[in-house]
PDB file of C-alpha atoms in Angstrom:
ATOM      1  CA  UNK A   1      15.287 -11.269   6.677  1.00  0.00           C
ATOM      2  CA  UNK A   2      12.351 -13.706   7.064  1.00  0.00           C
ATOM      3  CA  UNK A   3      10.533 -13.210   3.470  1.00  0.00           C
ATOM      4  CA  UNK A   4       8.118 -16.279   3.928  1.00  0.00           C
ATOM      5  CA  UNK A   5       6.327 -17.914   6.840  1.00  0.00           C
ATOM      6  CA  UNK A   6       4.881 -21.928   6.472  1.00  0.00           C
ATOM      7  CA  UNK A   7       2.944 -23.892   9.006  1.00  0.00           C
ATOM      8  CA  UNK A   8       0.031 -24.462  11.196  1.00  0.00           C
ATOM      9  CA  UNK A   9      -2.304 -21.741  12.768  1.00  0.00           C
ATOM     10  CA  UNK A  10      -1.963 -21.897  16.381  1.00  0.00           C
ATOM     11  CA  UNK A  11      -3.342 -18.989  17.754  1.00  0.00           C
ATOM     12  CA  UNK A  12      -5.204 -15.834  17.115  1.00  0.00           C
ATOM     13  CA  UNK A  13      -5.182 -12.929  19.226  1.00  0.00           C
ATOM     14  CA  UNK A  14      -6.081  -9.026  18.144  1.00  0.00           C
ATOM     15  CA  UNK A  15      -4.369  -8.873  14.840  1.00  0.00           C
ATOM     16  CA  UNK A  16      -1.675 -11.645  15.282  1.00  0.00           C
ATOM     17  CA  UNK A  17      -1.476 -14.999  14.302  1.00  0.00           C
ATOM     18  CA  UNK A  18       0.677 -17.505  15.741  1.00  0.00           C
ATOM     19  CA  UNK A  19       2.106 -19.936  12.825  1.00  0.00           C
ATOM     20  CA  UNK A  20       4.126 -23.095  14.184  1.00  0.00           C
ATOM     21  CA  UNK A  21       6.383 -24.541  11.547  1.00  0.00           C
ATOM     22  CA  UNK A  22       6.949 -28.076  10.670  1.00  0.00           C
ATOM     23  CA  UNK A  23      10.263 -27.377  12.575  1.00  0.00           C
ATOM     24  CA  UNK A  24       8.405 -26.522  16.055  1.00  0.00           C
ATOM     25  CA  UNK A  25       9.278 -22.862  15.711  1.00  0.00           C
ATOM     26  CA  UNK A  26       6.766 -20.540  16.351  1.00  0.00           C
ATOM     27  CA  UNK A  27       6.249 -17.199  14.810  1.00  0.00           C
ATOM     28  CA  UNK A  28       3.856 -14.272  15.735  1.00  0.00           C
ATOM     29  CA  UNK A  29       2.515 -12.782  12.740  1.00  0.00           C
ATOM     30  CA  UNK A  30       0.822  -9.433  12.510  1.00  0.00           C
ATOM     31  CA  UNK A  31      -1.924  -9.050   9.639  1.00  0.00           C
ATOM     32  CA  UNK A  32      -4.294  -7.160   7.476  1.00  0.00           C
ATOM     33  CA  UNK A  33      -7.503  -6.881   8.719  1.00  0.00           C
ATOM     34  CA  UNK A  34      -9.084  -8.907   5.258  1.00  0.00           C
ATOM     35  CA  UNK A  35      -6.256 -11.594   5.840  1.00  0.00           C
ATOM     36  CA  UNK A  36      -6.987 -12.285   9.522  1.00  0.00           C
ATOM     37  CA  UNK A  37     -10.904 -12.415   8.603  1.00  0.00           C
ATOM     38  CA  UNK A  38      -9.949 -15.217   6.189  1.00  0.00           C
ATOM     39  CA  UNK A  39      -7.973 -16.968   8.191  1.00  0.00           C
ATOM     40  CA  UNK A  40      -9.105 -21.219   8.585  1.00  0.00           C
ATOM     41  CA  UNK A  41      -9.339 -22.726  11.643  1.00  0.00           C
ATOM     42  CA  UNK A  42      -6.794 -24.122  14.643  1.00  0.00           C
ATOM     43  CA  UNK A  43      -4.339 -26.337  13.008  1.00  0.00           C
ATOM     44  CA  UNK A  44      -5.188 -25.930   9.630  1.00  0.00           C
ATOM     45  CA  UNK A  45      -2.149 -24.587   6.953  1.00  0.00           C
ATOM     46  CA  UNK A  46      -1.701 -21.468   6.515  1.00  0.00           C
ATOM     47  CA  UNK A  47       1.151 -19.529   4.621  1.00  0.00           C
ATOM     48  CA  UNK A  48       2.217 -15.992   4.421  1.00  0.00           C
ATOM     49  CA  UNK A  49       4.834 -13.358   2.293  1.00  0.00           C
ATOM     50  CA  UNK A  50       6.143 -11.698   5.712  1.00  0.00           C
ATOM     51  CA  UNK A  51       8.309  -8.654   5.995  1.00  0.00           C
ATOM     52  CA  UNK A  52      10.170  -7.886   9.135  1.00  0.00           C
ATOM     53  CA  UNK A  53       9.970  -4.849  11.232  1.00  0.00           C
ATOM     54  CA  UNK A  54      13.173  -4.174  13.371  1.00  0.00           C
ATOM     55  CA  UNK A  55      12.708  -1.342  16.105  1.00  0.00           C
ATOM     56  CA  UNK A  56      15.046  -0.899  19.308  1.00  0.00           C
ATOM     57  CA  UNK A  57      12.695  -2.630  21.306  1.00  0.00           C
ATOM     58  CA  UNK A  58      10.804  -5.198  19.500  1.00  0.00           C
ATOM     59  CA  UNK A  59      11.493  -7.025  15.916  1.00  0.00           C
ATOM     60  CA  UNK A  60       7.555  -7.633  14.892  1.00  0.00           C
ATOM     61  CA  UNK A  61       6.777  -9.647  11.291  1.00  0.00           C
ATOM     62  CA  UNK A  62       4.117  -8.621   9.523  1.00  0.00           C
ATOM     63  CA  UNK A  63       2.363 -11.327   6.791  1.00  0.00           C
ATOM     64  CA  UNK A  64       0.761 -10.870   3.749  1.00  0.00           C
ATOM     65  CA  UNK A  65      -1.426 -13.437   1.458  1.00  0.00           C
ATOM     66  CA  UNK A  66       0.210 -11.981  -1.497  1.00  0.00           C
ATOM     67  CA  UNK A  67       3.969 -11.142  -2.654  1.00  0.00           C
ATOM     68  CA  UNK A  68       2.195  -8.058  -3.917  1.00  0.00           C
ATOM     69  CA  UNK A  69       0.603  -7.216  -1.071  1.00  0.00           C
ATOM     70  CA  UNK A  70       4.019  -7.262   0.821  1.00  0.00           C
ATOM     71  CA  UNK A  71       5.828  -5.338  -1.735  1.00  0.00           C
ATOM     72  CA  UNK A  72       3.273  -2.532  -1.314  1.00  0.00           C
ATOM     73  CA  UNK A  73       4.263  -2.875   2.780  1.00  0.00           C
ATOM     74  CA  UNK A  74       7.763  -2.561   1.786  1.00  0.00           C
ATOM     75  CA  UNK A  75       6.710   1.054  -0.679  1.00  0.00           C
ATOM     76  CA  UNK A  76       4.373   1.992   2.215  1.00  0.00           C
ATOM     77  CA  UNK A  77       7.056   2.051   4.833  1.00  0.00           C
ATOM     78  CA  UNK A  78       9.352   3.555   2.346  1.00  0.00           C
ATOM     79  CA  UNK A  79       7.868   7.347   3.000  1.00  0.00           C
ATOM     80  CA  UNK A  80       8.073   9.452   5.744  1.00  0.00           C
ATOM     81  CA  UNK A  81       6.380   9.324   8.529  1.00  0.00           C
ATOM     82  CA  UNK A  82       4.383   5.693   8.114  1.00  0.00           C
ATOM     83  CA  UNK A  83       5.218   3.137  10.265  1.00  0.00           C
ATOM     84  CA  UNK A  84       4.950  -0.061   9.748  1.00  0.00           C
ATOM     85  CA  UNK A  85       1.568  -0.542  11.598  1.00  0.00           C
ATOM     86  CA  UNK A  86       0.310   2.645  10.009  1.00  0.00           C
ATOM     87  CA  UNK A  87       1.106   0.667   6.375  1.00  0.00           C
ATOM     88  CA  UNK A  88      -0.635  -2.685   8.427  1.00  0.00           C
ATOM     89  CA  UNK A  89      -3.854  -0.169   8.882  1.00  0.00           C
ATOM     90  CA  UNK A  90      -4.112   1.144   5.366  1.00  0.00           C
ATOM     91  CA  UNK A  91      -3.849  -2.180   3.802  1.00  0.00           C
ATOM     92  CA  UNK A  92      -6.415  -3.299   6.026  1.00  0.00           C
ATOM     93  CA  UNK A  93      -8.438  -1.023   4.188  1.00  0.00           C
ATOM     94  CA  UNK A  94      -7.056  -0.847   0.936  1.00  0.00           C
ATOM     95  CA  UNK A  95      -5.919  -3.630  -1.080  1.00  0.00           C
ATOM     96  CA  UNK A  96      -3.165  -2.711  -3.823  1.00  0.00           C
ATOM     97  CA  UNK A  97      -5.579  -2.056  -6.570  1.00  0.00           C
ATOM     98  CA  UNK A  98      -7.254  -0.169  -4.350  1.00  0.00           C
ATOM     99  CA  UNK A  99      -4.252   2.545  -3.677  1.00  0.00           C
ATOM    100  CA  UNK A 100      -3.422   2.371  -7.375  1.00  0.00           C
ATOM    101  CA  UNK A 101      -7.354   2.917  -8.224  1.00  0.00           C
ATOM    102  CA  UNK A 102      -7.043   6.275  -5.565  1.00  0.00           C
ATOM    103  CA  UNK A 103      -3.196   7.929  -7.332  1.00  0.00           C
ATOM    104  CA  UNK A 104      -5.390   7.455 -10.730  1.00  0.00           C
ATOM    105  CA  UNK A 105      -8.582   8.890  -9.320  1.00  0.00           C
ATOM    106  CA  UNK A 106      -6.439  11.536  -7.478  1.00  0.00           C
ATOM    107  CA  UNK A 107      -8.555  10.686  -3.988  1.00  0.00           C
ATOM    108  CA  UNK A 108      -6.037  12.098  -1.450  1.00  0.00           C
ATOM    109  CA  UNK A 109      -8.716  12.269   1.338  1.00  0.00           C
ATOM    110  CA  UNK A 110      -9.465   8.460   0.942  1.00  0.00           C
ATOM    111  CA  UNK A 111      -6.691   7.467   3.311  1.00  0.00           C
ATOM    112  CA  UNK A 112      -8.011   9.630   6.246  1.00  0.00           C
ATOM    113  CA  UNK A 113     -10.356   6.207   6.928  1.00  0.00           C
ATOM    114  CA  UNK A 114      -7.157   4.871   7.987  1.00  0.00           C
ATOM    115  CA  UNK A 115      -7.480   5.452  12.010  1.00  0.00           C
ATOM    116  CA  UNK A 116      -4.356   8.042  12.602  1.00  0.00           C
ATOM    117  CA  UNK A 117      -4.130   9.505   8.884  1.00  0.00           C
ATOM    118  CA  UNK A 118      -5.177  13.263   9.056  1.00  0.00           C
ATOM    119  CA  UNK A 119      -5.096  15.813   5.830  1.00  0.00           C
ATOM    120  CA  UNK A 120      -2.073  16.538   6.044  1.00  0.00           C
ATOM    121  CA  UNK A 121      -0.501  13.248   6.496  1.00  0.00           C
ATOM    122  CA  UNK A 122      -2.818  11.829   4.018  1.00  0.00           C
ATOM    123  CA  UNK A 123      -1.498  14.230   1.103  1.00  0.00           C
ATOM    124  CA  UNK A 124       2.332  13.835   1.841  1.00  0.00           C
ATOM    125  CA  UNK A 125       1.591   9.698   1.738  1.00  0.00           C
ATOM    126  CA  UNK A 126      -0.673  10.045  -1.225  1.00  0.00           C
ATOM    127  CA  UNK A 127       2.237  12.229  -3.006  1.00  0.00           C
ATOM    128  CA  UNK A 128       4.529  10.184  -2.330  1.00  0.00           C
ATOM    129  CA  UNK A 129       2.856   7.268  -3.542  1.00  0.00           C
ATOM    130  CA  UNK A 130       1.873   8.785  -6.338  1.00  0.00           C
ATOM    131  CA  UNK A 131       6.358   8.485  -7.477  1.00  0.00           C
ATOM    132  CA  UNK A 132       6.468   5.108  -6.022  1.00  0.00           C
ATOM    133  CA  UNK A 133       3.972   3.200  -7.301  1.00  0.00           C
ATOM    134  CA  UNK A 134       4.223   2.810 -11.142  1.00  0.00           C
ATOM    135  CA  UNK A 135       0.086   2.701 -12.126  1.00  0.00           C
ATOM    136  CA  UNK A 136      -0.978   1.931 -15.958  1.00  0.00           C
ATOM    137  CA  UNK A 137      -4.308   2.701 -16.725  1.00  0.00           C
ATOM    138  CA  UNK A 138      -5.635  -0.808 -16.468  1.00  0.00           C
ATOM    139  CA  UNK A 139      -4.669  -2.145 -12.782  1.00  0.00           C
ATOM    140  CA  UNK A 140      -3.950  -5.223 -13.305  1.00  0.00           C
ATOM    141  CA  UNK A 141      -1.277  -3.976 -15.610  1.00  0.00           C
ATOM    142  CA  UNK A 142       0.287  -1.785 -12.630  1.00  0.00           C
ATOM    143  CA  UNK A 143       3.568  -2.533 -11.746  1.00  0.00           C
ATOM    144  CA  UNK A 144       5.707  -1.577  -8.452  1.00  0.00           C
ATOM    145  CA  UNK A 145       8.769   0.310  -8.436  1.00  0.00           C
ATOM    146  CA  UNK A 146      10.821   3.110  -6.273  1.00  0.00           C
ATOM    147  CA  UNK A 147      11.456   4.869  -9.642  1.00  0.00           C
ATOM    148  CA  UNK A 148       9.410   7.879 -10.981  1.00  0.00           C
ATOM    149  CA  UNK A 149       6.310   8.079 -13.591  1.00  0.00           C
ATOM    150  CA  UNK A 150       7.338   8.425 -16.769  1.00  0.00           C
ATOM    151  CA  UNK A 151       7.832  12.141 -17.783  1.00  0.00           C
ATOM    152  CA  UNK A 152      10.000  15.145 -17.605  1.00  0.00           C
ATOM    153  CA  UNK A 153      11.523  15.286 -13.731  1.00  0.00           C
ATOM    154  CA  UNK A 154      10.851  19.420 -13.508  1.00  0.00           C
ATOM    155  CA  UNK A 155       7.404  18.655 -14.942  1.00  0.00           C
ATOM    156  CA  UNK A 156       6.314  16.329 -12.484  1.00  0.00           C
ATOM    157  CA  UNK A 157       8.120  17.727  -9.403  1.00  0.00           C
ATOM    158  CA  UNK A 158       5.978  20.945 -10.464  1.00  0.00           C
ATOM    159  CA  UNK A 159       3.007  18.929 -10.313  1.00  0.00           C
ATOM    160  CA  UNK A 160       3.294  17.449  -7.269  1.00  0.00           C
ATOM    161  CA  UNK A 161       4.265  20.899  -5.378  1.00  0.00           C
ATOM    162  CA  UNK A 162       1.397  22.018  -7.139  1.00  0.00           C
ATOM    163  CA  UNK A 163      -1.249  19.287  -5.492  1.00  0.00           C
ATOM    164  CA  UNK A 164       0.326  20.221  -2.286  1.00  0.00           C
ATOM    165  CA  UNK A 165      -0.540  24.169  -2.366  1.00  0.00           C
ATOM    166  CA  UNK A 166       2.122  25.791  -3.873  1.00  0.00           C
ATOM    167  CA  UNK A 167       2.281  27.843  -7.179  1.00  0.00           C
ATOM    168  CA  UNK A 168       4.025  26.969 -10.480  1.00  0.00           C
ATOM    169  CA  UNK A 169       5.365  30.418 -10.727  1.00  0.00           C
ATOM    170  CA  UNK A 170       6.554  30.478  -7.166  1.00  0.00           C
ATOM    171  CA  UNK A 171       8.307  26.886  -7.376  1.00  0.00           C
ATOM    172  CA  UNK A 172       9.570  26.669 -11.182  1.00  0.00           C
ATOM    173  CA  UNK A 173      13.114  28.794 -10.316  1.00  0.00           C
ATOM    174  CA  UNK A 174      13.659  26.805  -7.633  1.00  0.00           C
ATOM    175  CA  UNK A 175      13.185  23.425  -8.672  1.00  0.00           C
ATOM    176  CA  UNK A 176      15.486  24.141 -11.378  1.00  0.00           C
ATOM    177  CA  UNK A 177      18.170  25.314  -9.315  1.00  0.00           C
ATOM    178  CA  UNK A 178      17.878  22.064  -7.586  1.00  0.00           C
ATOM    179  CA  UNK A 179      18.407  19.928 -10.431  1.00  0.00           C
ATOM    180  CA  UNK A 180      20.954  21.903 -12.084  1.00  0.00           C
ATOM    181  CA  UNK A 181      23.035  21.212  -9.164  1.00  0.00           C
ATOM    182  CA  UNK A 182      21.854  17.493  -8.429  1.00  0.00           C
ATOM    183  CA  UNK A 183      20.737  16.674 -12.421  1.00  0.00           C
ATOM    184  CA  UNK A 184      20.443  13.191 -10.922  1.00  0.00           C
ATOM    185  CA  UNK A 185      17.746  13.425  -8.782  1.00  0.00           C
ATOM    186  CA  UNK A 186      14.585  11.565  -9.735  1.00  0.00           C
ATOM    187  CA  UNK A 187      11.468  13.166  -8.901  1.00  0.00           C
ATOM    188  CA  UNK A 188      10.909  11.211  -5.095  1.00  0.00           C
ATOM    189  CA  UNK A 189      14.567  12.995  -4.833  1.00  0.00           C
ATOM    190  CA  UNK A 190      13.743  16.619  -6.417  1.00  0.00           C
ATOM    191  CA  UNK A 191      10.950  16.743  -5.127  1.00  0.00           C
ATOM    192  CA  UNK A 192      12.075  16.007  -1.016  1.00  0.00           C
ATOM    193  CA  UNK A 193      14.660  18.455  -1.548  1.00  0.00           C
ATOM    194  CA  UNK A 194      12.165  21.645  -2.815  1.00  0.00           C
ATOM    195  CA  UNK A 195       9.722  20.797   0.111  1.00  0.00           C
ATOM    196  CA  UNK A 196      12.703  21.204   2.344  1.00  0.00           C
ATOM    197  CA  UNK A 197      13.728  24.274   0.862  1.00  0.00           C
ATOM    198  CA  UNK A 198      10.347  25.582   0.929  1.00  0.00           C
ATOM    199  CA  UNK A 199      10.176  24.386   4.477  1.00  0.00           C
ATOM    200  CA  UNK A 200      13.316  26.840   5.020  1.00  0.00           C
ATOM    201  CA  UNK A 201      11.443  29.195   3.710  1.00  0.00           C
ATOM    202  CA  UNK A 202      14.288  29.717   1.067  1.00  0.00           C
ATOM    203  CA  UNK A 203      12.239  29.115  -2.210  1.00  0.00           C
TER     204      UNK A 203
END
């Protein structure tokens, strides 16, 4: 894993930077659009947190001025259905605080002004981001995690059907079917497997 990128800026094309170490090695570096906007000029230092996206036909890096920054990449990428440059696009819009300003002000439809993000997608990544990153009240106090909010697991699975569409009264029995049988889900867990079994139409 390449975690950390140091050099000089060679090159700028689209959204990519080209960073030559001290070594002579060059590296292509994909950014946010607020990173490559404050970028210096030709052979000036630059440095970046980088995380590295492997597909089966291309391994692309993406950079980040921030270790924060790059561990929201790595939560962003974590759900379903965002790529990696579908995370690159939303962080071009929204800085960290920002996401953790929308899961406390509940603005789902804030992420459709990422090109690519309808409704639809926009709720499932807001829910799921809503599990995955840990917000206090104050956001400079926010921390990131994969675990759940604090909170009762039925509770919150409940509430997050619930933002989605779907009743209490419809859901409750089934969610707690689902974790008496897996009682260690968390709610990321519980709550993948009851939109699966609702998508079976089983619920």
């Amino acid at each position: 894993m390449i975690a950390y990128v140091e050099g000089r800026l060679a090159q700028v094309w689209g959204n990519t930077c080209l960073v030559v170490t001290e070594g002579g090695v060059g590296y292509a570096v994909a950014l946010p659009a607020h990173t490559l906007a404050a970028l210096p000029g030709r052979g000036e230092a630059v440095a970046f947190y980088t995380s590295l996206a492997v597909r089966e036909d291309a391994l692309e890096l993406f950079g980040f001025a921030s270790f924060e920054e790059r561990q929201t990449f790595a939560v962003l990428v974590s759900i379903s259905k965002v790529g990696a440059r579908t995370a690159l696009g939303i962080l071009s819009i929204f800085r960290p605080e920002d996401l953790r300003r929308l899961v406390l002000e509940d603005d789902v439809l804030a992420l459709t002004r990422v090109s690519g993000i309808g409704k639809k997608t926009a709720e499932h990544v807001f829910l799921e981001l809503k599990y995955k990153l840990k917000v206090d009240d104050t956001p400079q106090t926010a921390v990131l995690a994969g675990g759940a909010r604090p909170g009762s697991v039925f509770r919150d699975v409940l509430d997050g059907l619930g933002n989605l569409g779907y009743s209490e009264d419809e859901c409750a029995p089934m969610v707690k079917k689902i974790l008496m049988e897996e009682p260690d889900l968390d709610v990321t867990g519980a709550l993948r497997a009851a939109l699966k079994t609702l998508a079976k139409g089983k619920a």
